[in-house]
CSV table of C-alpha atoms in Angstrom, one decimal:
chain,number,residue,atom,x,y,z
A,295,UNK,CA,155.9,46.4,128.8
A,296,UNK,CA,154.0,47.8,125.7
A,297,UNK,CA,154.3,51.3,127.2
A,298,UNK,CA,158.0,51.0,127.7
A,299,UNK,CA,158.5,49.7,124.1
A,300,UNK,CA,156.4,52.6,122.7
A,301,UNK,CA,158.3,55.1,124.8
A,302,UNK,CA,161.6,53.7,123.7
A,303,UNK,CA,160.7,53.9,120.0
A,304,UNK,CA,159.4,57.5,120.5
A,305,UNK,CA,162.6,58.5,122.1
A,306,UNK,CA,164.7,56.9,119.4
A,307,UNK,CA,162.7,58.7,116.7
A,308,UNK,CA,163.3,62.0,118.6
A,309,UNK,CA,167.0,61.3,118.7
A,310,UNK,CA,167.0,61.0,114.9
A,311,UNK,CA,165.3,64.3,114.3
A,312,UNK,CA,167.0,66.6,116.9
A,313,UNK,CA,170.6,67.5,116.0
A,314,UNK,CA,173.1,67.2,118.7
A,315,UNK,CA,175.8,69.8,119.5
A,316,UNK,CA,178.4,67.5,117.9
A,317,UNK,CA,176.4,67.4,114.7
A,318,UNK,CA,176.3,71.2,114.5
A,319,UNK,CA,180.1,71.5,114.6
A,320,UNK,CA,181.9,71.3,111.3
A,321,UNK,CA,184.0,68.2,110.7
A,322,UNK,CA,187.7,69.1,110.1
A,323,UNK,CA,190.2,66.3,109.8
A,324,UNK,CA,193.7,65.7,108.4
A,325,UNK,CA,192.7,62.6,106.4
A,326,UNK,CA,191.7,63.2,102.7
A,327,UNK,CA,188.5,61.5,101.6
A,328,UNK,CA,188.9,58.7,99.0
A,329,UNK,CA,187.9,59.5,95.4
A,330,UNK,CA,184.2,59.6,94.9
A,331,UNK,CA,182.6,56.4,93.8
A,332,UNK,CA,181.0,56.0,90.4
A,333,UNK,CA,177.2,56.3,90.9
A,334,UNK,CA,174.4,55.8,88.4
A,335,UNK,CA,172.2,58.9,88.5
A,336,UNK,CA,168.6,58.0,88.0
A,337,UNK,CA,166.4,59.9,85.4
A,338,UNK,CA,165.0,63.2,86.6
A,339,UNK,CA,162.1,63.0,89.0
A,340,UNK,CA,159.6,65.9,89.1
A,341,UNK,CA,159.6,67.9,92.3
A,342,UNK,CA,162.9,66.4,93.5
A,343,UNK,CA,166.6,67.1,93.3
A,344,UNK,CA,169.3,64.4,93.2
A,345,UNK,CA,171.7,64.6,96.2
A,346,UNK,CA,174.8,62.7,95.0
A,347,UNK,CA,176.6,60.1,97.0
A,348,UNK,CA,179.5,61.3,99.1
A,349,UNK,CA,181.8,60.3,101.9
A,350,UNK,CA,181.0,61.3,105.5
A,351,UNK,CA,183.4,61.0,108.5
A,352,UNK,CA,181.9,58.6,111.0
A,353,UNK,CA,183.6,56.6,113.7
A,354,UNK,CA,187.0,57.8,112.8
A,355,UNK,CA,186.8,56.8,109.1
A,356,UNK,CA,185.3,57.8,105.8
A,357,UNK,CA,181.9,56.1,105.1
A,358,UNK,CA,180.2,56.2,101.8
A,359,UNK,CA,176.6,57.5,101.7
A,360,UNK,CA,174.6,56.7,98.6
A,361,UNK,CA,172.8,59.4,96.6
A,362,UNK,CA,169.2,60.1,97.3
A,363,UNK,CA,166.3,62.1,96.0
A,364,UNK,CA,165.4,65.2,98.2
A,365,UNK,CA,162.2,67.1,97.8
A,366,UNK,CA,162.8,70.4,95.8
A,367,UNK,CA,162.4,73.7,97.6
A,368,UNK,CA,161.1,76.3,95.2
A,369,UNK,CA,163.3,79.4,95.2
A,370,UNK,CA,166.4,77.6,96.5
A,371,UNK,CA,169.4,75.9,94.9
A,372,UNK,CA,170.7,72.7,96.3
A,373,UNK,CA,174.4,72.6,97.2
A,374,UNK,CA,175.8,69.0,97.3
A,375,UNK,CA,177.9,67.9,100.2
A,376,UNK,CA,181.6,68.5,99.7
A,377,UNK,CA,185.1,68.1,101.2
A,378,UNK,CA,187.4,71.1,101.0
A,379,UNK,CA,191.1,71.1,101.7
A,380,UNK,CA,192.9,74.0,103.2
A,381,UNK,CA,196.3,74.0,104.7
A,382,UNK,CA,196.5,70.2,104.9
A,383,UNK,CA,193.2,69.9,106.7
A,384,UNK,CA,189.9,68.7,105.2
A,385,UNK,CA,186.5,70.3,106.1
A,386,UNK,CA,183.2,68.6,105.3
A,387,UNK,CA,180.4,70.9,104.2
A,388,UNK,CA,177.0,69.1,104.4
A,389,UNK,CA,174.5,69.4,101.6
A,390,UNK,CA,172.3,72.5,102.0
A,391,UNK,CA,169.8,74.8,100.4
A,392,UNK,CA,170.9,78.2,99.1
A,393,UNK,CA,168.3,80.8,98.7
A,394,UNK,CA,170.0,82.8,95.9
A,395,UNK,CA,172.3,80.2,94.4
A,396,UNK,CA,175.6,82.1,95.0
A,397,UNK,CA,177.1,79.3,97.1
A,398,UNK,CA,177.3,81.4,100.3
A,399,UNK,CA,175.3,79.9,103.2
A,400,UNK,CA,172.3,82.1,103.8
A,401,UNK,CA,173.2,82.8,107.4
A,402,UNK,CA,176.5,84.4,106.1
A,403,UNK,CA,175.1,86.1,103.0
A,404,UNK,CA,175.1,89.9,103.3
A,405,UNK,CA,172.9,90.1,100.2
A,406,UNK,CA,170.5,87.2,100.1
A,407,UNK,CA,168.3,87.0,97.0
A,408,UNK,CA,170.6,89.4,95.0
A,409,UNK,CA,169.3,89.2,91.4
A,410,UNK,CA,172.6,90.6,90.1
A,411,UNK,CA,174.9,87.9,91.6
A,412,UNK,CA,177.7,86.5,89.6
């Protein structure tokens, strides 16, 4: 019995850390997110960046996720999660780290680390 409980908890932890194919796909919906909630931003914390609260699409509806501190990554700029509307459809872009701070995801950036970016 103890072995099966331990194995089950190990599997559940693994499920949290390995993204599924569905998670890798961008979320595109036709329902606009509600206005962002007002959130008290705590005082700065050394070595961390504040990731603001935002709405995520889960279970066919918008669900508020509170802001959290994330460990800073030297040499990277943090891009907060956002919803963008294009042609009546809404796409969710998850929070991410950007190497050169130009807003272009690193995998699509033709000139990463460009010191002369605008």
